[in-house]
mmCIF file of C-alpha atoms in Angstrom:
data_model
loop_
_atom_site.group_PDB
_atom_site.id
_atom_site.type_symbol
_atom_site.label_atom_id
_atom_site.label_comp_id
_atom_site.label_asym_id
_atom_site.label_seq_id
_atom_site.Cartn_x
_atom_site.Cartn_y
_atom_site.Cartn_z
ATOM 1 C CA MET A 1 204.148 307.329 263.380
ATOM 2 C CA VAL A 2 203.721 310.766 261.843
ATOM 3 C CA LYS A 3 200.380 312.358 260.968
ATOM 4 C CA ALA A 4 200.027 314.013 257.549
ATOM 5 C CA HIS A 5 197.131 315.838 255.891
ATOM 6 C CA LYS A 6 196.421 315.977 252.149
ATOM 7 C CA ASP A 7 193.295 316.424 250.021
ATOM 8 C CA ASN A 8 191.016 316.815 253.068
ATOM 9 C CA ALA A 9 192.154 313.511 254.546
ATOM 10 C CA ASP A 10 194.482 312.529 257.376
ATOM 11 C CA TYR A 11 197.148 309.884 256.903
ATOM 12 C CA ALA A 12 199.559 308.116 259.206
ATOM 13 C CA VAL A 13 203.107 307.795 257.923
ATOM 14 C CA LYS A 14 204.996 304.895 259.465
ATOM 15 C CA VAL A 15 208.732 305.527 259.200
ATOM 16 C CA LEU A 16 211.194 302.630 259.398
ATOM 17 C CA VAL A 17 214.845 303.639 259.648
ATOM 18 C CA SER A 18 217.332 300.876 258.899
ATOM 19 C CA PRO A 19 220.861 300.754 260.277
ATOM 20 C CA ALA A 20 223.306 299.731 257.525
ATOM 21 C CA ALA A 21 223.945 296.319 259.130
ATOM 22 C CA ASP A 22 220.235 295.469 259.108
ATOM 23 C CA SER A 23 219.336 296.920 255.715
ATOM 24 C CA LEU A 24 218.630 293.575 254.017
ATOM 25 C CA ALA A 25 216.509 292.311 256.914
ATOM 26 C CA GLN A 26 214.704 295.652 257.129
ATOM 27 C CA ASN A 27 214.038 295.628 253.387
ATOM 28 C CA CYS A 28 212.542 292.129 253.623
ATOM 29 C CA GLN A 29 210.395 293.157 256.599
ATOM 30 C CA PHE A 30 209.223 296.292 254.782
ATOM 31 C CA ASN A 31 208.283 294.335 251.649
ATOM 32 C CA LEU A 32 206.449 291.713 253.690
ATOM 33 C CA GLU A 33 204.513 294.321 255.679
ATOM 34 C CA GLN A 34 203.485 296.324 252.632
ATOM 35 C CA ASN A 35 202.394 293.188 250.747
ATOM 36 C CA ILE A 36 200.250 292.038 253.668
ATOM 37 C CA LEU A 37 198.690 295.486 254.093
ATOM 38 C CA ARG A 38 197.869 295.686 250.371
ATOM 39 C CA GLU A 39 195.947 292.401 250.602
ATOM 40 C CA LEU A 40 193.934 293.243 253.717
ATOM 41 C CA ASN A 41 190.557 294.844 253.217
ATOM 42 C CA HIS A 42 188.630 295.463 256.430
ATOM 43 C CA ALA A 43 186.990 298.549 257.931
ATOM 44 C CA GLN A 44 188.998 298.197 261.161
ATOM 45 C CA ILE A 45 192.394 297.897 259.446
ATOM 46 C CA PRO A 46 194.034 301.052 258.063
ATOM 47 C CA LYS A 47 194.295 300.999 254.278
ATOM 48 C CA LEU A 48 197.775 301.249 252.763
ATOM 49 C CA HIS A 49 197.911 304.134 250.286
ATOM 50 C CA GLU A 50 201.602 304.243 249.446
ATOM 51 C CA ALA A 51 204.861 302.475 250.301
ATOM 52 C CA PHE A 52 208.298 303.687 249.309
ATOM 53 C CA ALA A 53 211.936 303.876 250.383
ATOM 54 C CA HIS A 54 214.429 306.740 250.225
ATOM 55 C CA ASP A 55 218.066 306.673 251.392
ATOM 56 C CA GLY A 56 217.605 303.601 253.613
ATOM 57 C CA THR A 57 214.419 304.878 255.227
ATOM 58 C CA TYR A 58 211.144 303.109 254.526
ATOM 59 C CA TYR A 59 207.740 304.770 254.551
ATOM 60 C CA LEU A 60 204.199 303.364 254.718
ATOM 61 C CA VAL A 61 201.331 305.820 254.171
ATOM 62 C CA LEU A 62 198.163 304.535 255.845
ATOM 63 C CA ASP A 63 194.716 305.768 256.802
ATOM 64 C CA TYR A 64 194.971 307.748 260.021
ATOM 65 C CA ILE A 65 192.879 306.411 262.879
ATOM 66 C CA ASP A 66 192.459 308.840 265.744
ATOM 67 C CA GLY A 67 193.099 307.445 269.205
ATOM 68 C CA TYR A 68 195.601 305.349 271.084
ATOM 69 C CA PRO A 69 196.514 301.654 270.834
ATOM 70 C CA LEU A 70 195.328 299.355 273.603
ATOM 71 C CA SER A 71 198.935 299.077 274.835
ATOM 72 C CA TYR A 72 198.886 302.798 275.679
ATOM 73 C CA TYR A 73 196.054 302.325 278.153
ATOM 74 C CA LEU A 74 197.566 299.176 279.628
ATOM 75 C CA ASN A 75 200.937 300.891 280.127
ATOM 76 C CA GLN A 76 199.116 303.734 281.901
ATOM 77 C CA GLY A 77 197.730 301.183 284.371
ATOM 78 C CA ARG A 78 194.163 301.401 283.059
ATOM 79 C CA LYS A 79 191.885 298.706 284.442
ATOM 80 C CA PHE A 80 188.978 297.547 282.272
ATOM 81 C CA SER A 81 185.658 296.262 283.509
ATOM 82 C CA PRO A 82 184.501 292.828 282.336
ATOM 83 C CA ALA A 83 181.986 294.517 280.001
ATOM 84 C CA GLU A 84 184.753 296.663 278.470
ATOM 85 C CA VAL A 85 186.969 293.593 277.962
ATOM 86 C CA ILE A 86 184.155 291.767 276.168
ATOM 87 C CA LYS A 87 183.588 294.800 273.933
ATOM 88 C CA ILE A 88 187.305 295.076 273.101
ATOM 89 C CA VAL A 89 187.681 291.369 272.374
ATOM 90 C CA THR A 90 184.559 291.115 270.202
ATOM 91 C CA LYS A 91 185.666 294.134 268.146
ATOM 92 C CA GLY A 92 189.218 292.794 267.772
ATOM 93 C CA VAL A 93 188.552 289.135 267.016
ATOM 94 C CA PRO A 94 187.256 289.664 263.446
ATOM 95 C CA VAL A 95 190.329 291.772 262.633
ATOM 96 C CA ASN A 96 192.675 289.093 264.016
ATOM 97 C CA ILE A 97 190.944 286.410 261.960
ATOM 98 C CA ILE A 98 191.462 288.466 258.779
ATOM 99 C CA GLN A 99 195.085 289.259 259.619
ATOM 100 C CA HIS A 100 196.010 285.633 260.259
#
């Protein structure tokens, strides 16, 4: 993920590089991901602003959300209290329902 700034806004640029052998599979994955992101509309899901490919590299331009994913904290060995777990789960459940 790369952070970009334009017109007083921050964006995340997700870069997907495809090896030649996987180009068809990567293209299908890219198209699926961009189509799903275009359909989702929720305050807790980054909005897709642009999707394009150039020379076998695929780019998704999304709203930038400051912070780290939950996996970052778990990989660092962070332990959460029961109250924190409840807060995380109740914030994440509505997003998971929309995504699935």
